[in-house]
Tab-separated table of C-alpha atoms in Angstrom:
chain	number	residue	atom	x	y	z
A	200	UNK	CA	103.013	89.766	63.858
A	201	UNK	CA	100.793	87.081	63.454
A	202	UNK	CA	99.105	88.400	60.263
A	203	UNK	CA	102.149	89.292	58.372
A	204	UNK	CA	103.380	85.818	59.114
A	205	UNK	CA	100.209	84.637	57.297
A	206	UNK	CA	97.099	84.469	59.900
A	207	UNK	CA	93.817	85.383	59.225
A	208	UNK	CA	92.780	87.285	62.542
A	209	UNK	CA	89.057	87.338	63.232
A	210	UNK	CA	88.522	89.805	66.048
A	211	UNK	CA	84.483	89.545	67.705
A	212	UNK	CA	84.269	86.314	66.705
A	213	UNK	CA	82.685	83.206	69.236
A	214	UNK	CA	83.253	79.713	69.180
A	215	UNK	CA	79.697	77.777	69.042
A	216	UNK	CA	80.634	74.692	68.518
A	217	UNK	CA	83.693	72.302	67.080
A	218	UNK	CA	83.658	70.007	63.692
A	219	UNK	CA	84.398	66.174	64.406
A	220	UNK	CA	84.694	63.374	62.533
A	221	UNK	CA	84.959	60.470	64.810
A	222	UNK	CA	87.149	61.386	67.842
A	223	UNK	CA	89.249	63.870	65.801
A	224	UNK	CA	88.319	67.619	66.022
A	225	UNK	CA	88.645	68.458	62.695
A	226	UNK	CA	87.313	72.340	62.815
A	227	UNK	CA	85.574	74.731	64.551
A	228	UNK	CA	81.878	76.515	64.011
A	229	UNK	CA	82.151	80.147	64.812
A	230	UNK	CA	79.451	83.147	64.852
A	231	UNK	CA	80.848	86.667	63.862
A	232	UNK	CA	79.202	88.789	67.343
A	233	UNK	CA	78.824	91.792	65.494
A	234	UNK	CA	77.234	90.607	61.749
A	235	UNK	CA	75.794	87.509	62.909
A	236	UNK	CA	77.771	85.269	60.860
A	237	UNK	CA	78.471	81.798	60.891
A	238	UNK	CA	81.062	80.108	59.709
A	239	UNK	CA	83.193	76.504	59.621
A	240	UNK	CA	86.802	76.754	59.821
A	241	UNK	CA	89.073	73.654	58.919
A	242	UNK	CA	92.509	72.995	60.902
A	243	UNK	CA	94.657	69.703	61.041
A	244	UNK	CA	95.782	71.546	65.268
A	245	UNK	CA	92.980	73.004	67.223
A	246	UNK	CA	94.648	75.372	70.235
A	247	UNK	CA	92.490	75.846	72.804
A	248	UNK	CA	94.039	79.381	74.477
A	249	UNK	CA	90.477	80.742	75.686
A	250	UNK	CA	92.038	80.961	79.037
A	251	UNK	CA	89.471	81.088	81.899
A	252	UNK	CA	87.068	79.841	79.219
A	253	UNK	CA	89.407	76.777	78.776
A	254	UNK	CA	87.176	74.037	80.589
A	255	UNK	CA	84.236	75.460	78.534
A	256	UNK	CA	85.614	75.021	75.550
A	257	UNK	CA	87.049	71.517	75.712
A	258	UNK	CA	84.301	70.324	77.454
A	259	UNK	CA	82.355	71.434	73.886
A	260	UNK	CA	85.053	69.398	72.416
A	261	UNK	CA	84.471	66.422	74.233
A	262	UNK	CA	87.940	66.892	76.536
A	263	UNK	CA	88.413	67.884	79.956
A	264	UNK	CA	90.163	70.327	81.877
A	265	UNK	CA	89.493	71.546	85.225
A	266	UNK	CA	90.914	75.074	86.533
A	267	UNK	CA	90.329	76.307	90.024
A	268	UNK	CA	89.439	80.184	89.134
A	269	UNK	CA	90.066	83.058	91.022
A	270	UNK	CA	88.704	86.921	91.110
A	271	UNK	CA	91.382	89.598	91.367
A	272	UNK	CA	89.908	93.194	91.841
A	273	UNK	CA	91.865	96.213	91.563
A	274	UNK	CA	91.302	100.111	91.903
A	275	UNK	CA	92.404	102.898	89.979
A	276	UNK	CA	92.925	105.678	90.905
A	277	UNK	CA	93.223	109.037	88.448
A	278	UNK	CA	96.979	110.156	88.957
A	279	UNK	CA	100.051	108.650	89.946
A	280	UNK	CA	100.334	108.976	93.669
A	281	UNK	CA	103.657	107.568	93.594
A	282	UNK	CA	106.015	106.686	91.086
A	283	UNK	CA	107.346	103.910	93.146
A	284	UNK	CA	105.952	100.568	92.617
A	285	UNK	CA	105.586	98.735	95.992
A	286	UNK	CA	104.001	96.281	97.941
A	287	UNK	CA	101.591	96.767	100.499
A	288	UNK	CA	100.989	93.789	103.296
A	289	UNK	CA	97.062	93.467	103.139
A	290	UNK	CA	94.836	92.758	106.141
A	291	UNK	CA	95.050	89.482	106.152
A	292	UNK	CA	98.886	89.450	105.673
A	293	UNK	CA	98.577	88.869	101.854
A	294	UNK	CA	100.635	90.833	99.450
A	295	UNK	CA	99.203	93.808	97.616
A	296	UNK	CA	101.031	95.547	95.191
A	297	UNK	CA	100.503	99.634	95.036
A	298	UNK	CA	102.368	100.471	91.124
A	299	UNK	CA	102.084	103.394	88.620
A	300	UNK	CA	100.992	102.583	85.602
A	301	UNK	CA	100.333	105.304	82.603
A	302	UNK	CA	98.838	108.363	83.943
A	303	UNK	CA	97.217	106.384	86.948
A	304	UNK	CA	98.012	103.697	89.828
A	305	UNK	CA	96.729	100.899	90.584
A	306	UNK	CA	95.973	99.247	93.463
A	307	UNK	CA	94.902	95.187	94.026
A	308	UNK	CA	94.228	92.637	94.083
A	309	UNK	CA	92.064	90.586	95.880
A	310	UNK	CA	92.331	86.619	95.601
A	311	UNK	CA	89.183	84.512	96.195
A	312	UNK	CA	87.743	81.401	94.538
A	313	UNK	CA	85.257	82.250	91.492
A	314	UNK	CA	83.237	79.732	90.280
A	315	UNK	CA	80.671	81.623	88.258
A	316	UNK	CA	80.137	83.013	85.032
A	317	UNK	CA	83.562	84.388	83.187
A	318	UNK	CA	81.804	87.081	81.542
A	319	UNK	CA	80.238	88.412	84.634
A	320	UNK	CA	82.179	89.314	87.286
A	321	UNK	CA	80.788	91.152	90.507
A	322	UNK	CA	82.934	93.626	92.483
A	323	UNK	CA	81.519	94.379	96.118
A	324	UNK	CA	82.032	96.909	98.518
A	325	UNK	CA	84.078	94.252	101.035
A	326	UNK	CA	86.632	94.310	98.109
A	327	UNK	CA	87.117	97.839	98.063
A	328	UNK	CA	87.492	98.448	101.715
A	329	UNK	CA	89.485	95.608	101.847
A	330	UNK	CA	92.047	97.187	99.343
A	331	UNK	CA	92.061	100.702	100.945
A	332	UNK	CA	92.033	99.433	104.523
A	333	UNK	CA	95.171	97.652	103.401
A	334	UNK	CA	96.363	100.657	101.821
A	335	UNK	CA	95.926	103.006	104.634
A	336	UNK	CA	98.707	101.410	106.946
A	337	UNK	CA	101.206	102.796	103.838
A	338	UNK	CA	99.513	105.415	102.832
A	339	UNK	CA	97.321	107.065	105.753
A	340	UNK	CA	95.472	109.800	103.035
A	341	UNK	CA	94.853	107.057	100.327
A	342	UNK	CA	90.928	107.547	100.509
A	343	UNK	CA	91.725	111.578	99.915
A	344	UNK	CA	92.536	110.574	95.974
A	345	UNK	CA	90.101	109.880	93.243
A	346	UNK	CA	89.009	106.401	92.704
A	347	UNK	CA	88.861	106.446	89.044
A	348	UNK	CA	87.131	102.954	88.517
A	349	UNK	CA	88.001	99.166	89.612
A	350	UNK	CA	88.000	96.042	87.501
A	351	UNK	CA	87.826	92.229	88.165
A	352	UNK	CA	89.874	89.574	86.172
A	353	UNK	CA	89.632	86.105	86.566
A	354	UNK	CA	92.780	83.996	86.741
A	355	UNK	CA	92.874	80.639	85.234
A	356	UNK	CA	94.427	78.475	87.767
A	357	UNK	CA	94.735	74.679	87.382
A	358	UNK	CA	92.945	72.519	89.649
A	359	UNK	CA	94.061	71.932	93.238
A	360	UNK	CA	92.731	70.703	96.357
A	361	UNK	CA	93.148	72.073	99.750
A	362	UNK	CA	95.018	75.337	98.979
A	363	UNK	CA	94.097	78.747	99.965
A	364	UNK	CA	93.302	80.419	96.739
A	365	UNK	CA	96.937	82.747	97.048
A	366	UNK	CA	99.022	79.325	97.303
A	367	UNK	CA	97.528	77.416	94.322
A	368	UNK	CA	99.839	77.476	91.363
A	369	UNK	CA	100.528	79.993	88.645
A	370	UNK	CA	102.424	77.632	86.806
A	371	UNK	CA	101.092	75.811	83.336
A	372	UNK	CA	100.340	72.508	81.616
A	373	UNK	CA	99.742	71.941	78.038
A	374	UNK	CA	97.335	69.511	77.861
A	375	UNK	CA	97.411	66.510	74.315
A	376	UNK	CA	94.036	65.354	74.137
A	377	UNK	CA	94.809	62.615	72.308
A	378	UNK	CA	95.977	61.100	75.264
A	379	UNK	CA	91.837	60.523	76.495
A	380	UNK	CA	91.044	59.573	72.767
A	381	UNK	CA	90.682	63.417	71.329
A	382	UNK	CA	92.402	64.112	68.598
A	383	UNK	CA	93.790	67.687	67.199
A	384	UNK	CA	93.121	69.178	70.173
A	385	UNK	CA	95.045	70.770	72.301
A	386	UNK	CA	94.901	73.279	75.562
A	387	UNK	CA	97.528	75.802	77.229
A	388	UNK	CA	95.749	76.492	80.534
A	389	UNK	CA	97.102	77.963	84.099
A	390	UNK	CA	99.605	80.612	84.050
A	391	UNK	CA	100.012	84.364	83.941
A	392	UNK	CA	100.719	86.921	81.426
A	393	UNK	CA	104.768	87.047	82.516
A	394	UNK	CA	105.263	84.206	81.320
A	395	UNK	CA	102.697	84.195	78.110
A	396	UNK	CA	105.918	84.225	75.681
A	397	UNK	CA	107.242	80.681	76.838
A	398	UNK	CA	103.775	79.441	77.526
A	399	UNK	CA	102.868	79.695	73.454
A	400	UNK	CA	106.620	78.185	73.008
A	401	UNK	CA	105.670	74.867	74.508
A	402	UNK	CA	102.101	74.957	72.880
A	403	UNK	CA	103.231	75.348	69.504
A	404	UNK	CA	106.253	72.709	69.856
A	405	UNK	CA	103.821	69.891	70.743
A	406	UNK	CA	101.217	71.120	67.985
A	407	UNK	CA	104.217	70.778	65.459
A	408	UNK	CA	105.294	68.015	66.978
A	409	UNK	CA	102.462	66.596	66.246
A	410	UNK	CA	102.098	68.004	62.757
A	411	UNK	CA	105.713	66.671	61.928
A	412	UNK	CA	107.738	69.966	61.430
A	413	UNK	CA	111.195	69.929	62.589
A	414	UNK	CA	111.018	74.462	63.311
A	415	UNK	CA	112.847	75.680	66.160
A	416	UNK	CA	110.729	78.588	68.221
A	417	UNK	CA	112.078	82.242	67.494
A	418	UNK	CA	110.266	84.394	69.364
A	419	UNK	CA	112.479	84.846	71.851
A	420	UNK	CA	115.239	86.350	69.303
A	421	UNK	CA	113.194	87.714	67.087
A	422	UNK	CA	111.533	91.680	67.740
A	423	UNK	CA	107.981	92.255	67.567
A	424	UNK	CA	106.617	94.544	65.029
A	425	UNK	CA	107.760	98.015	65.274
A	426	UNK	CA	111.018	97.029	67.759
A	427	UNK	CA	113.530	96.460	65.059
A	428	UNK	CA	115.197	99.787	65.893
A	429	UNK	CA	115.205	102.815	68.074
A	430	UNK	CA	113.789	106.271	66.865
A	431	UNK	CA	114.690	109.326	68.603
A	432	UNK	CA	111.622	111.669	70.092
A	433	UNK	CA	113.150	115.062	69.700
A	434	UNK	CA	114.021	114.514	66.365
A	435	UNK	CA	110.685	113.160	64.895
A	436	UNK	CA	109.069	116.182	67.333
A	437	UNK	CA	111.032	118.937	65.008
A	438	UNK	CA	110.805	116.242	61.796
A	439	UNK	CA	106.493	116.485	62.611
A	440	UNK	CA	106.357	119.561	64.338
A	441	UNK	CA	104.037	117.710	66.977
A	442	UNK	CA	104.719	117.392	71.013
A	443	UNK	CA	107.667	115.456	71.924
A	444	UNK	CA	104.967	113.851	74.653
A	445	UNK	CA	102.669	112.811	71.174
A	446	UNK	CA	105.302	111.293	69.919
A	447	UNK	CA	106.778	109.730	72.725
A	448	UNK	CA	103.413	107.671	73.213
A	449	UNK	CA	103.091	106.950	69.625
A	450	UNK	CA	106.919	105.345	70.043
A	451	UNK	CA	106.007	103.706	72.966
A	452	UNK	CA	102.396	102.297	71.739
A	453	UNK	CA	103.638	101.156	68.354
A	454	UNK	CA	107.713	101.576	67.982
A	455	UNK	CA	108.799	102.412	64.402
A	456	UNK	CA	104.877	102.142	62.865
A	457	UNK	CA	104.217	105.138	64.242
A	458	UNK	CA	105.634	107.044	61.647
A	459	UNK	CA	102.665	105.591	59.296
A	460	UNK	CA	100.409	107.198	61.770
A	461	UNK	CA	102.582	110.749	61.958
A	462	UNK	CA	102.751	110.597	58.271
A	463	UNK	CA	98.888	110.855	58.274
A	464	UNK	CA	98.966	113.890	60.697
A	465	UNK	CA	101.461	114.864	58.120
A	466	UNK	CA	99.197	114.215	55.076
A	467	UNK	CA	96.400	115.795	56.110
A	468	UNK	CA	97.168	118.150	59.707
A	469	UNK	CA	93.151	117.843	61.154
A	470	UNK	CA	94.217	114.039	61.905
A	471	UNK	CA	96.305	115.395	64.331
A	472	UNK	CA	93.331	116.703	66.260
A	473	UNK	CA	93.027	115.678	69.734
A	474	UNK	CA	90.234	113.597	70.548
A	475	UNK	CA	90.905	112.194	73.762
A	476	UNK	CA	92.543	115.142	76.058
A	477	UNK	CA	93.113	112.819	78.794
A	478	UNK	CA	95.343	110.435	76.971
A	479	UNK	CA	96.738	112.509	74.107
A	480	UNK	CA	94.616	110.247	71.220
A	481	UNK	CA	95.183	111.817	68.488
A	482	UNK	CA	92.673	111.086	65.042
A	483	UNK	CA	95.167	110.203	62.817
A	484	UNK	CA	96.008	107.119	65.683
A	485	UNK	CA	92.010	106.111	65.744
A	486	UNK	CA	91.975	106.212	61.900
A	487	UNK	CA	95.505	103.783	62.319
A	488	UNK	CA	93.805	101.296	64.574
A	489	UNK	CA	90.037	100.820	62.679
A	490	UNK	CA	92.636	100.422	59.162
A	491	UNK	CA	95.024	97.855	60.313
A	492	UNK	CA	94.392	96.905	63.362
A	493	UNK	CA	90.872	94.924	63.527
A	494	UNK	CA	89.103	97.764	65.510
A	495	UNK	CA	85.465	97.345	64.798
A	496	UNK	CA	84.171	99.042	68.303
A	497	UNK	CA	84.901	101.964	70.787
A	498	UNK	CA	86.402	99.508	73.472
A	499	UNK	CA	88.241	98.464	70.803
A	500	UNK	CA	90.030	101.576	70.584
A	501	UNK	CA	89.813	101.495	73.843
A	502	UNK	CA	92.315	98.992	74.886
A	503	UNK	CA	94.909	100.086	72.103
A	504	UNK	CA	95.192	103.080	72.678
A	505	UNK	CA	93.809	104.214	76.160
A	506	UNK	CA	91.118	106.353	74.567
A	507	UNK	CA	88.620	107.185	77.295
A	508	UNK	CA	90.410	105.884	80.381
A	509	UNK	CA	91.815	109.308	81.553
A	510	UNK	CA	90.045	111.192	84.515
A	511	UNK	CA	86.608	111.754	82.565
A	512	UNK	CA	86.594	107.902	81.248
A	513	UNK	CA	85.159	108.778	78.180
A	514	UNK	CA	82.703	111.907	78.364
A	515	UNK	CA	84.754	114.132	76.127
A	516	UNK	CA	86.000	111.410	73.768
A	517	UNK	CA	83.578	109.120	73.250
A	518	UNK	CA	81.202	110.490	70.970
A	519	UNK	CA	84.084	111.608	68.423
A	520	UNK	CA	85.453	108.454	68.892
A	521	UNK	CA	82.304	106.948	67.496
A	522	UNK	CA	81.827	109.222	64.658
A	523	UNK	CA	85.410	108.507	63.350
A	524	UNK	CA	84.841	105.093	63.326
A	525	UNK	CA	81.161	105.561	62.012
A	526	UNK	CA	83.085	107.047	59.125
A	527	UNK	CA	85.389	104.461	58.674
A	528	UNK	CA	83.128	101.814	58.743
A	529	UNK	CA	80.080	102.780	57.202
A	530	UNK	CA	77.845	103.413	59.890
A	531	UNK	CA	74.709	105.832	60.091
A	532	UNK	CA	73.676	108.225	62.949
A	533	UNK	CA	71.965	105.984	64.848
A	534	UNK	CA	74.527	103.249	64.985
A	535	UNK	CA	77.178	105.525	66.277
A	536	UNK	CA	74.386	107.113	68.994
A	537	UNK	CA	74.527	103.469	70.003
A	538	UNK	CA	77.753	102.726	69.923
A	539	UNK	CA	78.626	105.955	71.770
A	540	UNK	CA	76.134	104.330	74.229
A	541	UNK	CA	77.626	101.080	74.788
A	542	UNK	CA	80.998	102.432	74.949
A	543	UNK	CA	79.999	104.643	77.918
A	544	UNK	CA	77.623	101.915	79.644
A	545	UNK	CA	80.631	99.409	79.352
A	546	UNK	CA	82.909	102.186	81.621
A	547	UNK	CA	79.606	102.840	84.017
A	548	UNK	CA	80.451	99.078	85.566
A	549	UNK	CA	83.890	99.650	86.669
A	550	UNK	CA	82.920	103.370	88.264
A	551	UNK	CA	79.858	102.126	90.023
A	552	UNK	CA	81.385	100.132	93.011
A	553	UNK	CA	83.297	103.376	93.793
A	554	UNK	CA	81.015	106.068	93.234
A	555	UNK	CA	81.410	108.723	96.069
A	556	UNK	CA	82.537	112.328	96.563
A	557	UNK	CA	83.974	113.731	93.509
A	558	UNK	CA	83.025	110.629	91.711
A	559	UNK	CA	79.771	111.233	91.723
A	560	UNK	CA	80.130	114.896	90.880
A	561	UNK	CA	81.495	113.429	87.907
A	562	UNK	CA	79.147	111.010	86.996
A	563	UNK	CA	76.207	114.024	87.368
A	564	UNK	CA	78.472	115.515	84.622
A	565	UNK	CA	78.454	112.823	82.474
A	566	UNK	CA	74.841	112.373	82.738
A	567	UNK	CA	73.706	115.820	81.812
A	568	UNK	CA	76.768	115.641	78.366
A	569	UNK	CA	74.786	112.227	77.018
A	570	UNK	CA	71.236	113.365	78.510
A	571	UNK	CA	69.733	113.427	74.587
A	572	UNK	CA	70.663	109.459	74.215
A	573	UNK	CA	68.520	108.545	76.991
């Protein structure tokens, strides 16, 4: 949406420092993480969104927020045990909540004061037990099902004092900078992703207020790409001759667009090859993303279209994964060997706080599939 209303979108790319002439920030300095290059941007509005990276960020800018962080760990596990969503009472009388979600549930999360570094966060032992202890006064068998993998986020909570960490705020502020003498510069911090629609709302009215446009917001009336209208499953299944369950994720995943990606399978029938079994990725839908959708990495495919988070997180999929976008991209052997790498090293840290039983049978399996790229 963004791009087609004009935005150049620069995915893998790291803020290093900001431009400043005076006390106005006048532009940013950015590397480019993957080719090592650096460039200066110009704006009239810097928005500083980097969520919990917020207080970093305008503290490069010479501004200042402060955000009381907090670690939220959750397991997966690889099936839907329910599919309920509920909530759980934990040990300590906090709420948990137990929901399906794709092909898996999820379980969490924990709450606790983080003050360390964003792009490193630890997940002990204490948290899992502490999740399926909670668990097991709702579900007595919960430790008989596979614990796929957890993961940690960090929520960026504004500042308060004397507050257990599950009372402070979720609410938001906008904060003008210009009000401690920094100009251009803005930050949306606080807040959680329900509410991320009317949190950019009240960012951008203050950065055009500032700017002097008289615009009303929209995005509340208007559909996101692909919404505009309803397409029906059976008939593109008999239109395609594919799986009403293909298309039905495709539909989901990317509403009317998908029909650029089943008009590929269409075009040329080996791009509707399976390559992750677990999800139902099919090629033609990696080929979609790396074209017009800024994927430059596995992960990247990754988190658009689940590729490699089934049951086998990525030891039947990853390699081909790699290769397509080797091909794509221009990459030899040995970069996609490394990438393949990476890829599976990056889903190692969310199995490794849970490995036991059948997860480590896995994990042996895994080991002897990718023993070469040792």
């Amino acid at each position: 949406s963004a791009k087609e209303a004009g935005a150049e979108i620069r995915n893998h790319t790291e803020v290093t420092g900001f431009l400043k002439k005076g006390q106005r920030v006048k532009g940013l300095r950015v590397k480019d993480k993957i080719s090592g290059r650096i460039d200066d941007i110009e704006a009239k509005i810097i928005v500083n969104a980097a969520g919990p990276w917020v207080a970093k960020m305008a503290k490069m800018a010479g501004a200042s927020v402060k955000l009381r962080p907090s670690r939220g760990v959750q397991i997966v596990f690889e099936r839907r045990i329910s599919n309920l969503g509920m909530t759980i009472t934990a040990i300590d009388g906090r709420p948990l909540y137990f929901i399906p979600h794709e092909h898996t549930t999820i379980l969490g999360t924990t709450d606790d004061d983080y003050f360390g570094d964003p792009d490193n966060l630890p997940i002990y032992n204490d948290d899992i037990e502490y999740l399926l202890t909670s668990a097991e006064m709702v579900f007595p068998d919960i430790r008989r099902y596979r614990r796929m993998r957890a993961m940690a986020g960090l929520r960026p909570s504004l500042f308060e004092w004397g507050k257990v960490e599950e009372d402070v705020s979720r609410e938001f502020e906008v904060f003008d900078h210009e009000k401690e003498g920094i100009q251009g510069f803005i930050t949306i911090a606080g807040g959680k992703l329900a509410m991320h629609r009317l949190m950019a709302e009240k960012t951008i009215d203050l950065a055009c207020k500032k700017l002097e446009i008289d615009a009303k917001c929209r995005t509340h009336t208007t559909p996101l790409p692909g919404s505009e209208e309803k397409l029906d499953v059976i008939t593109l299944s008999n239109k395609f001759k594919l799986p009403a369950y293909i298309i039905n994720r495709l539909l989901f995943k990317y509403g009317t667009r998908a029909i650029d990606i089943l008009n590929m399978i269409k075009k040329d029938t080996y791009h509707g090859n399976l390559i992750c079994n677990c999800e139902a990725v099919t090629e033609a839908e990696l080929r979609y993303c790396i074209r017009n959708e800024w994927a430059l990495t596995v992960d990247d495919l990754r988190r658009r279209t689940r590729l490699g988070m089934g049951p086998c997180q990525g030891m039947r999929c990853a390699s081909m994964a790699a290769a397509i976008l080797g091909y794509e991209l221009g990459w030899n052997s040995a970069k996609i060997k490394e990438e393949t790498v990476k890829f599976l090293q990056e889903r190692w840290k969310g199995k490794r706080p849970l490995l036991d039983g059948a997860q480590i049978t896995q994990e042996e399996l895994n080991q002897a599939v990718y023993y070469n790229f040792k």
